[in-house]
Structures are given as C-alpha cells and as structure tokens.
GROMACS .gro file of C-alpha atoms in nm:
model
  363
    1MET     CA    1   3.537  -1.511   1.833
    2LYS     CA    2   3.425  -1.321   1.536
    3LEU     CA    3   3.129  -1.563   1.498
    4THR     CA    4   3.038  -1.510   1.867
    5VAL     CA    5   3.032  -1.133   1.824
    6LEU     CA    6   2.827  -1.148   1.508
    7ILE     CA    7   2.568  -1.377   1.681
    8LEU     CA    8   2.557  -1.132   1.971
    9LEU     CA    9   2.511  -0.830   1.750
   10VAL     CA   10   2.218  -1.001   1.564
   11ALA     CA   11   2.058  -1.093   1.899
   12ILE     CA   12   2.088  -0.734   2.027
   13SER     CA   13   1.934  -0.597   1.685
   14SER     CA   14   1.649  -0.842   1.714
   15PHE     CA   15   1.580  -0.752   2.080
   16ILE     CA   16   1.574  -0.375   1.999
   17PHE     CA   17   1.344  -0.443   1.692
   18GLN     CA   18   1.115  -0.649   1.902
   19THR     CA   19   1.106  -0.402   2.188
   20ASN     CA   20   1.018  -0.119   1.949
   21GLN     CA   21   0.735  -0.325   1.809
   22LYS     CA   22   0.596  -0.401   2.153
   23GLU     CA   23   0.612  -0.028   2.265
   24ASN     CA   24   0.408   0.069   1.942
   25PRO     CA   25   0.276  -0.223   1.734
   26LEU     CA   26   0.191   0.012   1.443
   27ALA     CA   27   0.270  -0.168   1.123
   28VAL     CA   28   0.486   0.010   0.873
   29ILE     CA   29   0.431  -0.174   0.538
   30ALA     CA   30   0.618  -0.123   0.219
   31TYR     CA   31   0.488  -0.233  -0.123
   32TYR     CA   32   0.807  -0.326  -0.314
   33ASN     CA   33   0.832  -0.324  -0.693
   34GLY     CA   34   1.216  -0.342  -0.713
   35ASP     CA   35   1.472  -0.617  -0.763
   36ARG     CA   36   1.688  -0.819  -0.537
   37ALA     CA   37   1.981  -0.578  -0.545
   38THR     CA   38   1.800  -0.248  -0.486
   39ILE     CA   39   1.644  -0.353  -0.161
   40ASP     CA   40   1.974  -0.326   0.028
   41GLU     CA   41   1.981   0.052  -0.039
   42TYR     CA   42   1.683   0.115   0.193
   43PRO     CA   43   1.656   0.119   0.571
   44VAL     CA   44   1.440  -0.205   0.580
   45GLU     CA   45   1.501  -0.223   0.960
   46GLN     CA   46   1.245   0.053   0.988
   47LEU     CA   47   0.975  -0.176   0.830
   48THR     CA   48   0.754  -0.438   0.978
   49HIS     CA   49   0.627  -0.571   0.654
   50ILE     CA   50   0.745  -0.586   0.278
   51ILE     CA   51   0.490  -0.682   0.025
   52PHE     CA   52   0.654  -0.795  -0.301
   53SER     CA   53   0.455  -0.658  -0.604
   54PHE     CA   54   0.341  -0.830  -0.808
   55VAL     CA   55   0.261  -1.200  -0.875
   56HIS     CA   56  -0.014  -1.289  -1.106
   57LEU     CA   57  -0.246  -1.557  -1.223
   58LYS     CA   58  -0.125  -1.824  -1.458
   59GLY     CA   59  -0.443  -2.010  -1.524
   60ASN     CA   60  -0.615  -2.054  -1.196
   61LYS     CA   61  -0.280  -2.058  -0.991
   62ILE     CA   62  -0.064  -1.781  -0.850
   63SER     CA   63   0.269  -1.753  -1.024
   64PHE     CA   64   0.584  -1.544  -1.049
   65ASP     CA   65   0.631  -1.357  -1.378
   66ASN     CA   66   0.982  -1.473  -1.413
   67TYR     CA   67   1.281  -1.635  -1.224
   68ASP     CA   68   1.420  -1.293  -1.126
   69ASP     CA   69   1.103  -1.209  -0.935
   70GLU     CA   70   1.134  -1.542  -0.750
   71LEU     CA   71   1.499  -1.465  -0.655
   72THR     CA   72   1.387  -1.114  -0.539
   73VAL     CA   73   1.140  -1.275  -0.303
   74LYS     CA   74   1.407  -1.511  -0.182
   75LYS     CA   75   1.633  -1.210  -0.106
   76LEU     CA   76   1.344  -1.032   0.071
   77VAL     CA   77   1.292  -1.342   0.294
   78SER     CA   78   1.659  -1.356   0.380
   79LEU     CA   79   1.622  -1.005   0.535
   80LYS     CA   80   1.444  -1.185   0.833
   81GLU     CA   81   1.793  -1.326   0.940
   82LYS     CA   82   1.864  -0.976   1.074
   83ASN     CA   83   1.500  -0.868   1.174
   84PRO     CA   84   1.317  -1.187   1.262
   85GLN     CA   85   0.991  -1.002   1.315
   86LEU     CA   86   0.992  -0.869   0.958
   87LYS     CA   87   0.707  -1.019   0.753
   88ILE     CA   88   0.736  -1.088   0.374
   89GLN     CA   89   0.413  -1.122   0.174
   90VAL     CA   90   0.355  -1.134  -0.199
   91ALA     CA   91   0.073  -0.926  -0.360
   92LEU     CA   92  -0.147  -1.064  -0.631
   93GLY     CA   93  -0.264  -0.839  -0.911
   94GLY     CA   94  -0.228  -0.462  -0.919
   95TRP     CA   95  -0.407  -0.206  -1.136
   96ALA     CA   96  -0.346  -0.390  -1.468
   97GLY     CA   97  -0.253  -0.728  -1.312
   98CYS     CA   98  -0.588  -0.890  -1.252
   99PRO     CA   99  -0.767  -0.918  -1.591
  100SER     CA  100  -0.882  -1.272  -1.526
  101CYS     CA  101  -0.952  -1.253  -1.154
  102SER     CA  102  -1.320  -1.204  -1.194
  103SER     CA  103  -1.349  -1.525  -1.423
  104VAL     CA  104  -1.107  -1.746  -1.218
  105PHE     CA  105  -1.267  -1.649  -0.878
  106SER     CA  106  -1.622  -1.704  -1.003
  107SER     CA  107  -1.604  -2.079  -0.978
  108GLU     CA  108  -1.549  -2.305  -0.688
  109LYS     CA  109  -1.273  -2.502  -0.888
  110GLY     CA  110  -1.086  -2.169  -0.969
  111ARG     CA  111  -1.100  -2.055  -0.606
  112THR     CA  112  -0.988  -2.399  -0.477
  113GLN     CA  113  -0.698  -2.426  -0.715
  114PHE     CA  114  -0.585  -2.073  -0.654
  115ALA     CA  115  -0.594  -2.128  -0.272
  116GLU     CA  116  -0.394  -2.452  -0.300
  117SER     CA  117  -0.137  -2.267  -0.507
  118VAL     CA  118  -0.117  -1.985  -0.240
  119LYS     CA  119  -0.041  -2.248   0.024
  120LYS     CA  120   0.231  -2.409  -0.192
  121ILE     CA  121   0.401  -2.064  -0.266
  122ILE     CA  122   0.388  -1.971   0.104
  123ASP     CA  123   0.538  -2.295   0.201
  124LYS     CA  124   0.802  -2.313  -0.067
  125HIS     CA  125   0.939  -1.968  -0.023
  126HIS     CA  126   0.883  -1.931   0.364
  127LEU     CA  127   0.645  -1.639   0.313
  128ASP     CA  128   0.435  -1.483   0.589
  129GLY     CA  129   0.121  -1.446   0.375
  130LEU     CA  130  -0.063  -1.300   0.083
  131ASP     CA  131  -0.203  -0.961  -0.006
  132LEU     CA  132  -0.485  -0.949  -0.265
  133ASP     CA  133  -0.485  -0.651  -0.490
  134TRP     CA  134  -0.777  -0.719  -0.719
  135GLU     CA  135  -0.880  -0.379  -0.854
  136TYR     CA  136  -1.178  -0.415  -0.833
  137PRO     CA  137  -1.439  -0.684  -0.741
  138ALA     CA  138  -1.783  -0.595  -0.875
  139ILE     CA  139  -1.693  -0.248  -1.012
  140GLU     CA  140  -1.509  -0.116  -1.308
  141GLY     CA  141  -1.123  -0.095  -1.275
  142LYS     CA  142  -0.881  -0.094  -1.560
  143GLU     CA  143  -1.057  -0.066  -1.897
  144GLY     CA  144  -1.136  -0.409  -2.048
  145HIS     CA  145  -1.111  -0.606  -1.723
  146ARG     CA  146  -1.412  -0.816  -1.646
  147PHE     CA  147  -1.627  -0.741  -1.352
  148THR     CA  148  -1.971  -0.868  -1.247
  149ALA     CA  149  -2.199  -0.796  -0.951
  150GLU     CA  150  -2.134  -1.159  -0.824
  151ASP     CA  151  -1.764  -1.066  -0.766
  152LYS     CA  152  -1.862  -0.927  -0.425
  153GLN     CA  153  -1.994  -1.264  -0.305
  154ASN     CA  154  -1.719  -1.449  -0.491
  155PHE     CA  155  -1.448  -1.244  -0.307
  156THR     CA  156  -1.601  -1.361   0.024
  157SER     CA  157  -1.592  -1.724  -0.103
  158LEU     CA  158  -1.232  -1.672  -0.206
  159ILE     CA  159  -1.116  -1.541   0.137
  160LYS     CA  160  -1.277  -1.825   0.299
  161GLU     CA  161  -1.110  -2.073   0.079
  162ILE     CA  162  -0.768  -1.931   0.112
  163ARG     CA  163  -0.804  -1.907   0.493
  164ALA     CA  164  -0.913  -2.268   0.499
  165LYS     CA  165  -0.609  -2.386   0.294
  166ILE     CA  166  -0.338  -2.179   0.449
  167GLY     CA  167  -0.456  -2.194   0.810
  168ASN     CA  168  -0.469  -1.916   1.072
  169GLU     CA  169  -0.097  -1.831   1.109
  170PRO     CA  170  -0.005  -1.686   0.767
  171GLU     CA  171  -0.124  -1.329   0.723
  172LEU     CA  172  -0.396  -1.247   0.470
  173SER     CA  173  -0.463  -0.889   0.366
  174PHE     CA  174  -0.612  -0.688   0.075
  175ALA     CA  175  -0.582  -0.361  -0.089
  176ALA     CA  176  -0.901  -0.153  -0.083
  177GLY     CA  177  -1.004   0.134  -0.304
  178GLY     CA  178  -1.048   0.455  -0.094
  179PHE     CA  179  -1.383   0.561  -0.252
  180SER     CA  180  -1.741   0.513  -0.177
  181GLU     CA  181  -1.827   0.288  -0.481
  182PHE     CA  182  -1.567   0.030  -0.359
  183PHE     CA  183  -1.686   0.048   0.004
  184GLU     CA  184  -2.035  -0.005  -0.089
  185GLN     CA  185  -2.025  -0.252  -0.379
  186SER     CA  186  -1.704  -0.448  -0.378
  187ILE     CA  187  -1.676  -0.620  -0.018
  188GLU     CA  188  -1.898  -0.789   0.227
  189TRP     CA  189  -1.715  -0.635   0.514
  190GLU     CA  190  -1.891  -0.821   0.794
  191LYS     CA  191  -1.813  -1.165   0.635
  192VAL     CA  192  -1.464  -1.095   0.505
  193MET     CA  193  -1.296  -0.895   0.797
  194PRO     CA  194  -1.304  -1.176   1.063
  195LEU     CA  195  -1.083  -1.383   0.826
  196ILE     CA  196  -0.848  -1.094   0.734
  197ASP     CA  197  -0.553  -0.967   0.919
  198ARG     CA  198  -0.565  -0.614   0.767
  199VAL     CA  199  -0.722  -0.407   0.492
  200ASN     CA  200  -0.463  -0.187   0.311
  201LEU     CA  201  -0.663   0.131   0.241
  202MET     CA  202  -0.539   0.293  -0.081
  203SER     CA  203  -0.590   0.640   0.038
  204TYR     CA  204  -0.408   0.771  -0.276
  205ASP     CA  205  -0.505   0.813  -0.635
  206LEU     CA  206  -0.819   0.970  -0.508
  207VAL     CA  207  -0.792   1.197  -0.801
  208ASN     CA  208  -0.613   1.001  -1.078
  209GLY     CA  209  -0.540   0.977  -1.450
  210ASN     CA  210  -0.896   0.981  -1.535
  211SER     CA  211  -0.965   1.305  -1.343
  212VAL     CA  212  -1.019   1.610  -1.560
  213LYS     CA  213  -0.999   1.843  -1.254
  214THR     CA  214  -0.707   1.870  -1.011
  215GLY     CA  215  -0.743   1.793  -0.637
  216HIS     CA  216  -0.563   1.618  -0.363
  217HIS     CA  217  -0.468   1.260  -0.465
  218THR     CA  218  -0.375   1.142  -0.110
  219PRO     CA  219  -0.527   1.390   0.152
  220LEU     CA  220  -0.566   1.322   0.512
  221TYR     CA  221  -0.902   1.504   0.553
  222SER     CA  222  -1.192   1.579   0.340
  223THR     CA  223  -1.279   1.936   0.216
  224PRO     CA  224  -1.604   2.097   0.087
  225GLU     CA  225  -1.466   2.051  -0.261
  226GLN     CA  226  -1.341   1.685  -0.218
  227GLU     CA  227  -1.522   1.434   0.001
  228VAL     CA  228  -1.274   1.133  -0.046
  229SER     CA  229  -0.972   1.138   0.193
  230THR     CA  230  -0.796   0.909   0.428
  231ASP     CA  231  -1.015   1.005   0.710
  232PHE     CA  232  -1.327   0.965   0.503
  233GLY     CA  233  -1.224   0.604   0.416
  234VAL     CA  234  -1.127   0.523   0.777
  235ASN     CA  235  -1.454   0.649   0.913
  236TYR     CA  236  -1.647   0.442   0.656
  237LEU     CA  237  -1.472   0.130   0.754
  238LEU     CA  238  -1.519   0.197   1.120
  239LYS     CA  239  -1.885   0.245   1.072
  240SER     CA  240  -1.893  -0.078   0.872
  241GLY     CA  241  -1.768  -0.261   1.172
  242VAL     CA  242  -1.409  -0.306   1.070
  243PRO     CA  243  -1.177  -0.313   1.382
  244ALA     CA  244  -0.948  -0.011   1.393
  245LYS     CA  245  -0.658  -0.247   1.448
  246LYS     CA  246  -0.725  -0.411   1.105
  247ILE     CA  247  -0.715  -0.084   0.911
  248VAL     CA  248  -0.394   0.036   0.746
  249ILE     CA  249  -0.385   0.368   0.578
  250GLY     CA  250  -0.191   0.452   0.263
  251ALA     CA  251   0.082   0.705   0.182
  252ALA     CA  252   0.201   0.796  -0.170
  253PHE     CA  253   0.576   0.817  -0.241
  254TYR     CA  254   0.491   0.987  -0.572
  255ALA     CA  255   0.320   1.297  -0.712
  256ARG     CA  256   0.046   1.313  -0.965
  257VAL     CA  257   0.084   1.602  -1.217
  258TRP     CA  258  -0.167   1.789  -1.437
  259GLU     CA  259  -0.091   2.019  -1.731
  260ASN     CA  260  -0.294   2.317  -1.886
  261VAL     CA  261  -0.400   2.427  -1.522
  262SER     CA  262  -0.486   2.790  -1.454
  263SER     CA  263  -0.325   2.989  -1.174
  264LYS     CA  264  -0.652   3.030  -0.979
  265ASN     CA  265  -0.621   2.899  -0.633
  266ASN     CA  266  -0.268   2.799  -0.714
  267GLY     CA  267  -0.410   2.536  -0.942
  268LEU     CA  268  -0.620   2.343  -0.694
  269TYR     CA  269  -0.961   2.225  -0.792
  270GLN     CA  270  -0.903   2.356  -1.143
  271PRO     CA  271  -0.972   2.196  -1.495
  272GLY     CA  272  -0.664   2.029  -1.628
  273LYS     CA  273  -0.524   1.720  -1.818
  274PHE     CA  274  -0.338   1.446  -1.632
  275LEU     CA  275   0.023   1.447  -1.746
  276THR     CA  276   0.240   1.202  -1.548
  277SER     CA  277   0.377   1.091  -1.208
  278TYR     CA  278   0.702   1.171  -1.035
  279SER     CA  279   0.869   0.958  -0.764
  280TYR     CA  280   0.954   1.136  -0.438
  281LYS     CA  281   1.319   1.077  -0.490
  282ASP     CA  282   1.299   1.303  -0.800
  283PHE     CA  283   1.104   1.595  -0.647
  284ASP     CA  284   1.404   1.805  -0.601
  285GLU     CA  285   1.472   1.797  -0.979
  286ARG     CA  286   1.128   1.755  -1.115
  287LEU     CA  287   0.947   2.022  -0.891
  288ALA     CA  288   1.240   2.275  -0.892
  289ASN     CA  289   1.026   2.539  -1.060
  290PHE     CA  290   0.715   2.493  -0.849
  291SER     CA  291   0.587   2.687  -0.558
  292PHE     CA  292   0.474   2.473  -0.260
  293TYR     CA  293   0.156   2.489  -0.060
  294GLU     CA  294  -0.024   2.306   0.227
  295ASP     CA  295  -0.405   2.293   0.233
  296PRO     CA  296  -0.494   2.373   0.611
  297THR     CA  297  -0.824   2.170   0.576
  298SER     CA  298  -0.704   1.856   0.408
  299LYS     CA  299  -0.346   1.875   0.560
  300ALA     CA  300  -0.242   1.778   0.211
  301THR     CA  301   0.058   1.926   0.012
  302TYR     CA  302   0.067   2.029  -0.333
  303ALA     CA  303   0.261   2.254  -0.578
  304TYR     CA  304   0.205   2.481  -0.889
  305SER     CA  305   0.432   2.607  -1.158
  306SER     CA  306   0.290   2.923  -1.298
  307SER     CA  307   0.549   2.931  -1.593
  308GLU     CA  308   0.437   2.587  -1.705
  309GLY     CA  309   0.078   2.571  -1.598
  310LEU     CA  310   0.148   2.255  -1.406
  311PHE     CA  311  -0.007   2.123  -1.077
  312ALA     CA  312   0.128   1.861  -0.861
  313THR     CA  313  -0.028   1.672  -0.569
  314PHE     CA  314   0.173   1.444  -0.338
  315ASP     CA  315   0.281   1.334   0.012
  316ASP     CA  316   0.586   1.484   0.164
  317LYS     CA  317   0.754   1.472   0.510
  318SER     CA  318   0.502   1.698   0.668
  319SER     CA  319   0.202   1.497   0.544
  320VAL     CA  320   0.335   1.147   0.617
  321THR     CA  321   0.425   1.258   0.970
  322LEU     CA  322   0.060   1.376   1.018
  323LYS     CA  323  -0.070   1.043   0.867
  324THR     CA  324   0.152   0.836   1.100
  325ASN     CA  325   0.031   1.030   1.405
  326TYR     CA  326  -0.323   0.998   1.282
  327ALA     CA  327  -0.284   0.619   1.260
  328ILE     CA  328  -0.136   0.612   1.607
  329ASP     CA  329  -0.401   0.837   1.761
  330LYS     CA  330  -0.690   0.640   1.597
  331LYS     CA  331  -0.519   0.307   1.717
  332LEU     CA  332  -0.515   0.192   1.357
  333GLY     CA  333  -0.323  -0.113   1.246
  334GLY     CA  334  -0.061   0.074   1.051
  335ILE     CA  335   0.051   0.279   0.753
  336MET     CA  336   0.150   0.146   0.422
  337PHE     CA  337   0.290   0.308   0.106
  338TRP     CA  338   0.329   0.267  -0.261
  339GLU     CA  339   0.620   0.203  -0.321
  340LEU     CA  340   0.959   0.176  -0.163
  341THR     CA  341   1.179   0.233  -0.472
  342GLY     CA  342   1.005   0.574  -0.508
  343ASP     CA  343   1.166   0.688  -0.193
  344LYS     CA  344   1.515   0.844  -0.126
  345THR     CA  345   1.761   0.591   0.016
  346LYS     CA  346   1.859   0.830   0.289
  347ASP     CA  347   1.649   1.064   0.486
  348GLY     CA  348   1.336   0.978   0.291
  349LEU     CA  349   0.968   0.942   0.365
  350LEU     CA  350   1.013   0.588   0.520
  351SER     CA  351   1.256   0.732   0.772
  352THR     CA  352   1.008   1.014   0.842
  353ILE     CA  353   0.734   0.767   0.916
  354TYR     CA  354   0.974   0.573   1.135
  355ALA     CA  355   1.073   0.884   1.321
  356ALA     CA  356   0.715   0.977   1.389
  357LYS     CA  357   0.644   0.638   1.512
  358THR     CA  358   0.956   0.636   1.734
  359ASN     CA  359   0.885   0.984   1.868
  360ASN     CA  360   0.534   0.869   1.968
  361ASN     CA  361   0.682   0.586   2.170
  362THR     CA  362   0.886   0.836   2.374
  363LYS     CA  363   0.586   1.053   2.473
   0.00000   0.00000   0.00000
C-alpha cells in the first residue's frame, strides 16, 4: 500500500513539473559547485537543469578531479527519479580550469580523443550533456593560459566533433563572455549555433577583479557610463543570428566589493581597488553597514558603506525578477546563475526566479 502511494505521489509530482514546463518552457539553470550532501538543502524542483562545475582535462580527455566529484554527479543524476524532466550536465573548465584547452583543441587528435571521452562520461553516468566553459578561445583569459587566434576556428571544429560523437540527443552548451571582445573574436556564431542547444551568457563579472573603477557587475541594461550589460549581450547575439530560444542570460548569486571608494555618486563609477566577493546567503551579515540603491537606468542594485569606503555590486530579488521577466518577454531560452551554493536555502534568489516564472504563467 505504501509503495503504491509513493509511486502515485512521484507520478503526480512529475505531471505537475512537466505541466509547468509546457506552460512556460523557460529553462532555469544552476551551476553547482557543491557536494553530494549540500544539494538536498536546495529547492531543486524549481530547476530545469543542474550543471556540475567543474570537470577538467587530463591529457586530452575529460576527467573528474576526484572520486567525491564523481559521487556528487551520481547524486545529481539520482534527483531525476523525482523530477524526470531535470537535466544534469557537467561543465568543463571554469576561469582557472582550462589552461591546456587551447593546446589540446588545436589538433584533430586532441579534439577526437576529447569528444570520445565526452561520449563515455555521458553514457557511464547517464548525463544529459556537456557545457563548455573555456575562458576564452582566441582572447586572453586567466593570466598565463595559452590562447591563439586559431582558437576561434578550433572551437568550431571541437563543437562539430563533439556533436558527431555524442549524437543529437545529449545537450551541448557553452558559457560565453558578456563583452564585445569575446563576441567578436572568440566564436564563429553562424557555424557553431546550429550544433548547440544554448549559449549561457555570462552577463556578470562585467566589472571584475581587474577593474580599477566601480560599476555594475551584472546589470540588465547599459548606461552612458557602462556599455556592457545583459541587454547589450543579448542584442549582440540576436544581431549575429543566434536564435532567441538558444540564449540564456546569467544572474550572479554573489556581490563584488571594492575598497577605497569615495562617496561621490554613492560609490558608483568611482576609482577603487577590488577587494573580495560575498555570497548572497551572507549579504545580511556582510552588507549590514551598507546603504542600498537601485540604478533606474541599468535596473541594477548596488550598495555603499560610507564608514568603510566600500562599494558592492550584485543581483538581489528585485534584479533577478526583472531579469527573469526580461528573458520571458524576449522569448529567450532561459536564465542561469553562478552558483547554487551561494543562495539561501529558503526564500532565496532561485525561489525568486521560480516565482517570477510561475507568476508569468498565470497572466
């Protein structure tokens, strides 16, 4: 009797989940850098995708860093028992995680061996696909990482090889920098996008640790002082022929903080030195002495501490609601974020995104 009731509850949950997705197919994608125990703390039923971050290259092949990571992915895949429509991918790379990508992917042998290893890891772990987070093809990323002009064409060849090896069913996506240099120099958009399910636009870190002036690190719209924004990136991709349904915009579950910032304009667009990052779950404590503001042009939130000369730029409930509505209004493929363990486990930014998506379904 208990088994029958359990099966019925799972079936009902699956039906509700599938119905919600049909009403609004907007993908809600979490990059996940946590372990196998932590995932149970979060409302994963509100997600359509989880991307485990990260796996890396070992020689020419994709590889887990350790056995714990492999067990974490196994745990993530098991979540599909309750939500059959949930997709689990692994991401290759990350900011500091692709030092040999340019070299490996420069040869046909390297690309072929990598693609074969992707097929094996997908099959072995029952994954739904791969996300490539090579930062960046053909332009400078982390200091010391190799890059060449040929990376642009090699990236296209890599995508072709992966798709040929894994077939059409597994999902293939990649993380894209949200700035002009990446758009113009890193990707052959017209050749790559027919083979890709989605491009995850990193519309965050648009001011970053190298910036000597404050600004909005994850704004929705551009301002006269700051061209790069979510909207700027989306419009660039649309003009490049990328279908709206394949564009996923990014939200940041963390703040970037600068020190030695003057009080002029409440610290916005002022000289400063990058200090650190704070997770959203720690905002109540870390930003307790800050005054909060919203830029009416960029629709971005920020905060300033006059007593400490600190400036913080971030997403909050207001800005992620606006981003979710923007994605729906523009008929984009979805919204993603870095990363789930930065959120509050209850009433956090993921739940805010889900609420905005659900409210849109009832209009």
